[in-house]
Tab-separated table of C-alpha atoms and ligand atoms in Angstrom:
chain	number	residue	atom	x	y	z
A	1	MET	CA	86.660	78.692	86.483
A	2	ALA	CA	88.133	82.258	88.260
A	3	SER	CA	88.982	82.772	92.141
A	4	ASN	CA	87.606	85.842	91.986
A	5	VAL	CA	83.847	84.112	91.671
A	6	MET	CA	84.436	80.893	93.294
A	7	LYS	CA	82.165	80.259	96.452
A	8	PHE	CA	85.022	79.811	99.936
A	9	GLY	CA	83.742	76.077	100.319
A	10	THR	CA	85.472	75.886	96.295
A	11	LYS	CA	87.820	78.333	96.714
A	12	ALA	CA	89.085	76.398	99.526
A	13	ILE	CA	89.868	73.465	97.689
A	14	HIS	CA	90.526	75.015	94.261
A	15	GLY	CA	91.211	79.156	94.709
A	16	GLY	CA	94.486	80.234	93.516
A	17	LEU	CA	95.369	75.600	92.967
A	18	GLU	CA	96.221	74.794	89.013
A	19	PRO	CA	97.067	70.586	89.076
A	20	ASP	CA	101.063	69.824	88.810
A	21	LEU	CA	102.266	71.806	85.205
A	22	ALA	CA	104.751	68.909	85.064
A	23	THR	CA	102.827	65.830	86.402
A	24	GLY	CA	99.037	66.940	86.117
A	25	ALA	CA	99.142	65.492	89.466
A	26	VAL	CA	95.911	67.193	91.640
A	27	MET	CA	97.521	67.592	94.867
A	28	THR	CA	100.236	69.992	95.124
A	29	PRO	CA	103.713	67.891	94.982
A	30	ILE	CA	106.303	68.832	98.047
A	31	TYR	CA	108.937	70.556	96.508
A	32	GLN	CA	111.606	69.794	98.740
A	33	THR	CA	114.559	71.737	96.585
A	34	THR	CA	116.760	74.915	98.009
A	35	THR	CA	117.566	75.367	93.938
A	36	TYR	CA	116.953	75.345	90.202
A	37	ARG	CA	118.584	74.623	87.045
A	38	GLN	CA	118.769	77.926	85.002
A	39	LEU	CA	119.815	77.470	81.301
A	40	SER	CA	121.549	80.276	81.474
A	41	PRO	CA	122.378	82.692	83.716
A	42	GLY	CA	119.454	83.743	84.821
A	43	GLU	CA	116.825	81.781	82.717
A	44	HIS	CA	114.139	80.218	85.081
A	45	LYS	CA	110.539	78.818	85.159
A	46	GLY	CA	110.395	81.613	88.234
A	47	TYR	CA	112.044	79.501	90.374
A	48	ALA	CA	116.092	80.284	91.395
A	49	TYR	CA	116.068	79.375	95.646
A	50	SER	CA	113.524	78.601	97.520
A	51	ARG	CA	113.941	81.035	100.455
A	52	SER	CA	112.732	83.443	97.200
A	53	SER	CA	110.450	81.641	96.024
A	54	ASN	CA	109.276	77.827	96.202
A	55	PRO	CA	106.119	76.214	94.126
A	56	THR	CA	104.336	74.429	97.096
A	57	ARG	CA	104.626	77.392	99.153
A	58	LYS	CA	103.286	79.406	95.822
A	59	ALA	CA	100.200	77.233	95.683
A	60	LEU	CA	99.882	78.016	99.071
A	61	GLU	CA	100.505	81.581	98.911
A	62	ASN	CA	97.813	81.843	95.401
A	63	ASN	CA	94.928	79.688	97.944
A	64	LEU	CA	95.885	81.960	100.697
A	65	ALA	CA	94.849	84.850	98.576
A	66	SER	CA	91.848	83.491	97.196
A	67	LEU	CA	90.371	82.779	100.746
A	68	GLU	CA	91.385	85.992	102.041
A	69	ASN	CA	89.804	87.979	98.579
A	70	GLY	CA	93.404	89.228	98.317
A	71	LYS	CA	95.939	89.039	95.391
A	72	TYR	CA	99.233	88.869	96.874
A	73	GLY	CA	99.042	85.816	99.941
A	74	LEU	CA	103.065	85.718	101.752
A	75	CYS	CA	103.479	83.329	104.371
A	76	PHE	CA	106.145	82.806	106.884
A	77	GLY	CA	107.553	80.168	109.454
A	78	SER	CA	105.043	82.104	112.337
A	79	GLY	CA	102.442	84.233	112.926
A	80	VAL	CA	105.125	86.500	114.723
A	81	ALA	CA	107.857	86.350	111.999
A	82	ALA	CA	104.531	87.676	109.584
A	83	ILE	CA	103.898	90.273	112.334
A	84	ASP	CA	107.727	91.211	112.220
A	85	ALA	CA	107.627	91.155	108.622
A	86	ILE	CA	105.439	93.609	108.650
A	87	LEU	CA	106.486	96.421	111.423
A	88	LYS	CA	110.397	95.702	109.262
A	89	MET	CA	108.611	98.231	106.675
A	90	LEU	CA	108.301	101.285	109.593
A	91	ARG	CA	111.748	103.278	110.319
A	92	PRO	CA	112.823	104.618	113.707
A	93	GLY	CA	110.125	107.696	115.017
A	94	ASP	CA	107.117	105.693	113.706
A	95	GLU	CA	104.634	104.917	115.657
A	96	VAL	CA	101.766	101.908	115.870
A	97	LEU	CA	98.011	102.651	117.316
A	98	SER	CA	97.545	99.417	118.225
A	99	THR	CA	94.206	97.870	120.350
A	100	ASN	CA	94.841	96.779	124.152
A	101	ASP	CA	93.327	93.520	124.508
A	102	LEU	CA	95.724	91.328	121.693
A	103	TYR	CA	97.923	87.698	121.544
A	104	GLY	CA	100.014	88.423	124.249
A	105	GLY	CA	103.079	87.198	121.891
A	106	SER	CA	101.978	91.062	119.545
A	107	TYR	CA	102.392	92.186	122.574
A	108	ARG	CA	105.758	91.019	123.188
A	109	ILE	CA	107.357	91.411	119.695
A	110	PHE	CA	105.871	94.865	119.771
A	111	THR	CA	107.133	95.986	122.759
A	112	GLN	CA	110.376	94.292	123.592
A	113	ILE	CA	111.761	94.077	119.874
A	114	PHE	CA	110.987	96.652	118.013
A	115	ALA	CA	110.400	99.378	120.879
A	116	HIS	CA	113.990	99.120	120.903
A	117	PHE	CA	114.500	100.319	117.530
A	118	GLY	CA	113.245	103.283	117.674
A	119	ILE	CA	109.015	102.641	116.962
A	120	LYS	CA	106.552	103.979	119.567
A	121	PHE	CA	103.770	102.168	120.472
A	122	THR	CA	100.030	102.921	121.647
A	123	PHE	CA	97.664	100.771	123.350
A	124	VAL	CA	94.092	101.970	123.320
A	125	SER	CA	90.759	100.137	123.232
A	126	MET	CA	89.872	100.061	119.790
A	127	SER	CA	85.807	99.595	120.406
A	128	ASP	CA	85.654	102.934	120.500
A	129	MET	CA	86.665	104.946	117.522
A	130	ALA	CA	86.386	108.325	119.056
A	131	GLU	CA	89.539	107.239	121.317
A	132	VAL	CA	91.110	105.293	117.978
A	133	GLU	CA	90.662	109.334	116.131
A	134	LYS	CA	92.255	111.188	119.705
A	135	HIS	CA	95.414	108.440	119.475
A	136	ILE	CA	96.712	109.227	115.890
A	137	THR	CA	99.639	111.304	115.815
A	138	GLU	CA	101.244	113.209	112.543
A	139	LYS	CA	103.911	110.241	112.718
A	140	THR	CA	101.326	106.833	113.527
A	141	ARG	CA	101.900	104.702	110.612
A	142	LEU	CA	99.941	101.935	111.458
A	143	LEU	CA	96.259	100.828	112.908
A	144	TRP	CA	97.019	97.385	114.237
A	145	VAL	CA	93.866	95.784	114.816
A	146	GLU	CA	92.700	92.128	116.430
A	147	THR	CA	88.957	90.975	116.317
A	148	PRO	CA	87.417	89.219	117.583
A	149	THR	CA	91.021	89.835	120.452
A	150	ASN	CA	92.383	87.483	122.614
A	151	PRO	CA	90.996	86.339	125.012
A	152	MET	CA	88.080	88.953	125.851
A	153	MET	CA	86.551	88.183	122.487
A	154	ASN	CA	86.100	91.847	121.199
A	155	ILE	CA	84.682	93.215	118.741
A	156	ILE	CA	86.064	95.853	116.802
A	157	ASP	CA	84.413	97.349	113.774
A	158	ILE	CA	87.234	96.649	111.159
A	159	TRP	CA	84.931	99.210	108.177
A	160	ALA	CA	85.229	102.216	111.294
A	161	CYS	CA	89.336	101.600	111.397
A	162	SER	CA	89.412	102.042	107.712
A	163	GLN	CA	87.886	104.756	107.454
A	164	ILE	CA	89.595	106.351	110.242
A	165	ALA	CA	93.281	104.751	108.470
A	166	LYS	CA	92.210	106.001	104.833
A	167	LEU	CA	91.817	109.747	106.583
A	168	HIS	CA	94.792	110.075	108.101
A	169	LYS	CA	95.898	107.241	105.525
A	170	VAL	CA	98.205	104.625	107.773
A	171	LEU	CA	97.345	101.426	106.975
A	172	LEU	CA	95.309	99.050	108.712
A	173	VAL	CA	96.984	95.410	109.067
A	174	VAL	CA	94.208	93.554	110.568
A	175	ASP	CA	95.221	89.657	112.248
A	176	ASN	CA	92.637	87.720	111.761
A	177	THR	CA	93.558	84.575	113.422
A	178	PHE	CA	90.855	83.774	115.638
A	179	ALA	CA	87.709	84.956	112.982
A	180	SER	CA	89.645	82.661	110.253
A	181	PRO	CA	89.132	83.681	106.702
A	182	PHE	CA	85.923	81.791	106.700
A	183	LEU	CA	84.252	84.327	109.208
A	184	GLN	CA	85.618	87.826	108.140
A	185	ASN	CA	87.471	88.791	105.076
A	186	PRO	CA	88.752	92.259	106.240
A	187	LEU	CA	90.229	93.758	103.046
A	188	ASP	CA	86.847	93.143	102.394
A	189	LEU	CA	86.074	95.867	105.044
A	190	GLY	CA	88.863	97.953	103.137
A	191	ALA	CA	92.111	96.571	105.640
A	192	ASP	CA	94.844	97.011	103.811
A	193	ILE	CA	97.217	93.740	104.848
A	194	VAL	CA	95.365	90.687	106.732
A	195	MET	CA	97.350	88.695	109.124
A	196	HIS	CA	97.100	85.513	110.251
A	197	SER	CA	98.740	82.896	112.169
A	198	VAL	CA	98.060	80.138	109.890
A	199	THR	CA	99.063	77.924	113.244
A	200	LYS	CA	96.257	78.089	113.814
A	201	TYR	CA	92.141	78.055	112.675
A	202	ILE	CA	94.109	77.951	108.610
A	203	GLY	CA	96.158	74.476	109.823
A	204	GLY	CA	93.628	73.469	111.744
A	205	HIS	CA	95.306	70.386	112.808
A	206	SER	CA	98.015	71.369	115.448
A	207	ASP	CA	100.109	70.405	113.642
A	208	VAL	CA	102.365	73.118	112.068
A	209	VAL	CA	103.711	76.573	113.234
A	210	MET	CA	103.111	79.285	110.076
A	211	GLY	CA	101.927	83.023	109.257
A	212	ALA	CA	100.783	84.595	106.300
A	213	LEU	CA	100.187	88.053	105.042
A	214	ILE	CA	97.948	88.991	103.022
A	215	THR	CA	96.859	92.107	100.511
A	216	LYS	CA	95.940	93.515	97.125
A	217	ASP	CA	98.075	96.351	96.838
A	218	ASP	CA	100.697	95.962	94.625
A	219	HIS	CA	103.125	98.761	96.265
A	220	LEU	CA	102.658	96.954	99.981
A	221	ALA	CA	103.185	93.340	98.488
A	222	GLU	CA	106.397	94.417	96.512
A	223	LYS	CA	107.674	95.600	100.194
A	224	LEU	CA	106.241	92.499	102.033
A	225	TYR	CA	107.908	90.143	99.286
A	226	PHE	CA	110.708	91.824	99.717
A	227	ILE	CA	111.250	91.775	103.474
A	228	GLN	CA	109.910	88.035	103.581
A	229	ASN	CA	113.485	87.341	101.474
A	230	SER	CA	115.869	89.700	102.891
A	231	SER	CA	114.948	88.421	106.046
A	232	GLY	CA	113.855	85.367	105.704
A	233	ALA	CA	111.666	83.712	107.714
A	234	ILE	CA	110.062	81.735	105.672
A	235	SER	CA	107.686	78.457	105.451
A	236	GLY	CA	109.185	75.448	104.326
A	237	PRO	CA	107.859	73.012	101.846
A	238	GLN	CA	106.253	70.425	104.133
A	239	ASP	CA	104.261	72.769	106.114
A	240	CYS	CA	103.570	74.210	103.633
A	241	PHE	CA	101.629	70.168	101.530
A	242	LEU	CA	99.879	70.578	105.456
A	243	VAL	CA	98.173	73.708	105.271
A	244	LEU	CA	97.115	73.062	102.153
A	245	ARG	CA	95.876	69.633	102.859
A	246	GLY	CA	94.493	71.220	106.390
A	247	ILE	CA	92.877	74.381	104.187
A	248	LYS	CA	90.770	72.055	102.157
A	249	THR	CA	88.237	71.384	104.958
A	250	LEU	CA	88.354	74.395	106.610
A	251	HIS	CA	84.877	75.128	105.466
A	252	LEU	CA	83.828	72.133	107.015
A	253	ARG	CA	85.985	72.614	110.347
A	254	MET	CA	84.283	76.272	110.953
A	255	GLN	CA	80.486	75.022	110.441
A	256	ARG	CA	81.715	72.704	113.422
A	257	HIS	CA	83.476	74.948	115.308
A	258	CYS	CA	80.479	77.249	114.820
A	259	GLU	CA	77.270	74.817	116.277
A	260	ASN	CA	80.013	73.469	118.959
A	261	GLY	CA	80.461	76.897	120.317
A	262	VAL	CA	77.162	78.445	120.003
A	263	THR	CA	76.270	75.541	121.775
A	264	ILE	CA	78.944	75.368	125.270
A	265	ALA	CA	78.235	79.880	124.880
A	266	ASN	CA	74.559	78.790	126.358
A	267	PHE	CA	75.760	76.260	128.219
A	268	LEU	CA	78.152	78.120	130.175
A	269	ARG	CA	75.680	81.469	130.155
A	270	SER	CA	73.069	79.271	132.497
A	271	HIS	CA	75.984	77.509	135.012
A	272	PRO	CA	75.569	78.597	138.727
A	273	LEU	CA	79.107	78.808	139.222
A	274	VAL	CA	80.158	80.588	136.021
A	275	ASP	CA	80.082	84.264	136.148
A	276	LYS	CA	80.612	85.758	133.068
A	277	VAL	CA	81.079	84.470	129.495
A	278	TYR	CA	82.678	86.136	126.860
A	279	TRP	CA	81.085	85.354	123.416
A	280	PRO	CA	80.026	87.630	120.252
A	281	GLY	CA	76.604	85.652	119.883
A	282	PHE	CA	75.272	86.397	123.041
A	283	GLU	CA	72.403	89.605	121.763
A	284	ASP	CA	73.593	91.530	124.817
A	285	ASN	CA	77.151	91.319	124.528
A	286	PRO	CA	78.497	94.549	123.340
A	287	GLY	CA	80.051	93.446	120.141
A	288	TYR	CA	77.044	91.474	118.901
A	289	VAL	CA	75.829	94.089	116.373
A	290	ILE	CA	79.308	94.536	114.745
A	291	ALA	CA	80.063	90.444	114.755
A	292	LYS	CA	76.856	90.238	112.725
A	293	GLN	CA	77.291	92.799	110.619
A	294	GLN	CA	81.215	91.945	109.369
A	295	MET	CA	81.275	88.207	110.530
A	296	SER	CA	79.639	85.286	108.691
A	297	GLY	CA	79.585	83.445	112.270
A	298	PHE	CA	80.556	83.231	115.969
A	299	GLY	CA	83.385	81.026	115.775
A	300	GLY	CA	84.615	77.759	118.380
A	301	MET	CA	86.333	81.052	120.737
A	302	LEU	CA	85.205	82.128	123.926
A	303	SER	CA	85.985	82.724	127.543
A	304	PHE	CA	84.661	82.453	130.785
A	305	THR	CA	85.067	83.473	134.505
A	306	LEU	CA	84.195	81.928	137.849
A	307	LYS	CA	81.692	82.992	140.844
A	308	GLY	CA	84.279	84.576	143.231
A	309	ASN	CA	87.389	84.863	141.541
A	310	LYS	CA	89.460	82.043	143.771
A	311	LYS	CA	92.591	81.457	141.172
A	312	ALA	CA	92.290	77.731	142.873
A	313	ASP	CA	88.768	76.673	140.871
A	314	ALA	CA	90.140	77.824	138.107
A	315	PHE	CA	92.629	75.120	138.279
A	316	THR	CA	90.981	72.575	139.926
A	317	PHE	CA	88.573	73.006	136.546
A	318	LEU	CA	91.460	72.979	133.540
A	319	SER	CA	92.741	69.859	135.472
A	320	ASN	CA	90.209	67.929	135.608
A	321	CYS	CA	88.451	68.319	131.681
A	322	LYS	CA	89.806	65.095	130.095
A	323	VAL	CA	88.752	65.720	126.405
A	324	PHE	CA	89.840	69.619	126.689
A	325	THR	CA	93.183	69.765	126.790
A	326	LEU	CA	95.340	71.943	128.577
A	327	ALA	CA	97.300	74.090	126.403
A	328	GLU	CA	98.600	76.730	124.368
A	329	SER	CA	97.029	77.537	121.083
A	330	LEU	CA	93.212	77.127	119.199
A	331	GLY	CA	91.402	76.498	116.126
A	332	GLY	CA	92.879	72.635	116.049
A	333	VAL	CA	90.447	70.682	115.368
A	334	GLU	CA	90.715	68.966	119.225
A	335	SER	CA	88.990	71.131	121.991
A	336	LEU	CA	92.296	73.068	124.049
A	337	LEU	CA	91.502	74.747	127.110
A	338	CYS	CA	94.041	77.257	128.746
A	339	HIS	CA	94.805	80.130	131.412
A	340	PRO	CA	95.645	82.672	129.633
A	341	ALA	CA	96.708	85.095	133.168
A	342	THR	CA	98.971	83.061	133.279
A	343	MET	CA	99.383	80.715	129.924
A	344	THR	CA	99.287	83.384	127.111
A	345	HIS	CA	99.492	86.722	128.785
A	346	ALA	CA	101.638	85.654	131.682
A	347	ALA	CA	103.868	88.130	129.757
A	348	ILE	CA	101.715	91.153	130.089
A	349	PRO	CA	101.762	93.198	133.193
A	350	ASN	CA	99.509	91.908	136.061
A	351	GLY	CA	98.170	95.513	136.516
A	352	GLU	CA	97.900	95.973	132.256
A	353	ARG	CA	95.682	92.171	132.458
A	354	GLU	CA	93.484	92.601	134.979
A	355	LYS	CA	92.122	96.569	133.372
A	356	ILE	CA	91.176	94.172	130.470
A	357	GLY	CA	89.573	91.714	132.070
A	358	VAL	CA	92.077	89.382	131.629
A	359	VAL	CA	91.585	87.910	135.612
A	360	ASP	CA	92.842	85.304	137.564
A	361	THR	CA	89.887	83.022	136.718
A	362	LEU	CA	89.514	83.898	133.012
A	363	ILE	CA	89.192	80.701	131.052
A	364	ARG	CA	89.584	80.584	127.539
A	365	LEU	CA	88.342	77.820	125.288
A	366	SER	CA	89.402	77.204	121.427
A	367	VAL	CA	85.703	74.721	120.866
A	368	GLY	CA	87.130	71.042	118.498
A	369	VAL	CA	84.767	69.659	116.172
A	370	GLU	CA	84.494	66.720	118.778
A	371	ASP	CA	80.818	65.427	119.970
A	372	ILE	CA	79.076	67.998	121.065
A	373	ASP	CA	77.608	65.748	124.082
A	374	ASP	CA	81.076	64.863	124.370
A	375	LEU	CA	82.317	67.971	125.414
A	376	ILE	CA	79.527	69.515	127.246
A	377	GLU	CA	79.858	66.484	129.376
A	378	ASP	CA	83.520	66.547	129.903
A	379	LEU	CA	82.811	70.355	131.423
A	380	LYS	CA	79.894	69.443	133.305
A	381	TYR	CA	82.381	67.022	135.481
A	382	SER	CA	84.671	69.043	136.092
A	383	LEU	CA	82.932	72.013	136.813
A	384	SER	CA	81.440	69.598	139.345
A	385	LEU	CA	84.158	69.296	141.163
A	386	ILE	CA	84.905	73.341	142.389
A	387	LYS	CA	84.452	72.625	146.394
A	388	SER	CA	83.171	76.366	146.831
B	1	LIG	C1	98.904	82.395	117.524
B	1	LIG	C2	98.624	83.687	117.532
B	1	LIG	C3	99.816	85.018	116.616
B	1	LIG	C4	101.268	84.243	116.400
B	1	LIG	O1	101.351	83.086	116.115
B	1	LIG	P1	102.412	82.177	116.153
B	1	LIG	O2	102.107	81.045	114.223
B	1	LIG	O3	102.408	81.516	117.148
B	1	LIG	O4	103.873	82.695	116.108
B	1	LIG	C5	99.396	85.919	116.839
B	1	LIG	N1	98.085	86.357	117.138
B	1	LIG	C6	97.252	85.405	116.879
B	1	LIG	C7	95.923	85.629	117.058
B	1	LIG	C8	97.284	84.705	117.369
B	1	LIG	O5	96.457	83.398	118.223
């Protein structure tokens, strides 16, 4: 069956994959080799050196391309290494227009690494398309979109961004980490490149750090392959194997993340100590309509604040949860929670941070796939310890 007609759950297990040609092994073997025999110089089976290409990595890259309805997948040693590869397509003087509410590590590589090489980054709220268009200049080469955004769960209209990108001949890159390919496929909505921190939902078991890029465009793929091979931030075969294994249950995990996410969003919204709940599945959320259009569910990520906005209350809550583990990262089977102001978003200056809503009691949840009753009980108990 061709990958392009399979449904998601079938692609997760079979998309872009073949039983091993040498042995018939159903699971992709871990090709733990750096080099490959050549019959005469340059005469080989497509593999010469594992920085350039490795069969286990290739299998994962093909599988990811299938999941995102793309043609080419590229794996990197981390999500930020994948971001790094995209930015290396640019030249000094080029400009990037990015959403102003984004992953702290993306903000850091933009402003503290690539800004020094003469690339200019402008950050705007992308919930307003007029605002996006206003900030595009002749030098803009790339629109950087993350949706849902981290940690405010704002929704950006990918299709509308792609129309603006096409009009101005700039590339549209979507960081699809929070949604995962199960909930959202940006290439279908006109994006040129999809970026993933594979570390999160795709890997799904909090045991691998990896990044990926997916595109349909031959020319972009060629440029990115050149950078992947030349800069060398590749992922190793063992990690690729673990991710291939993780992906086989991606659709099952995502269904449960979504179910648990709805229940927890509603629980928090009705709790007397909770102030705001940021979750795109509420009908009165400003992103609801677009989220309904471009996503097939609302996922397991949500953020909320506490009434009174006292940092001490947030710390009491964060330190007393037992099923939810206080930790960075997200998207694994286990529930995690974090304090963006001091953890994931500590690299963003205070003023900037509060402007986008990352206040002192903002708490971000990555709702896992545990039993929902235990998750609710955990949150209820920990909230009950807040004195004020
Ligand atoms: C984690 C994350 C990244 C960076 O990925 P790493 O694998 O940690 O390098 C980028 N974007 C988003 C939205 C993330 O959550």
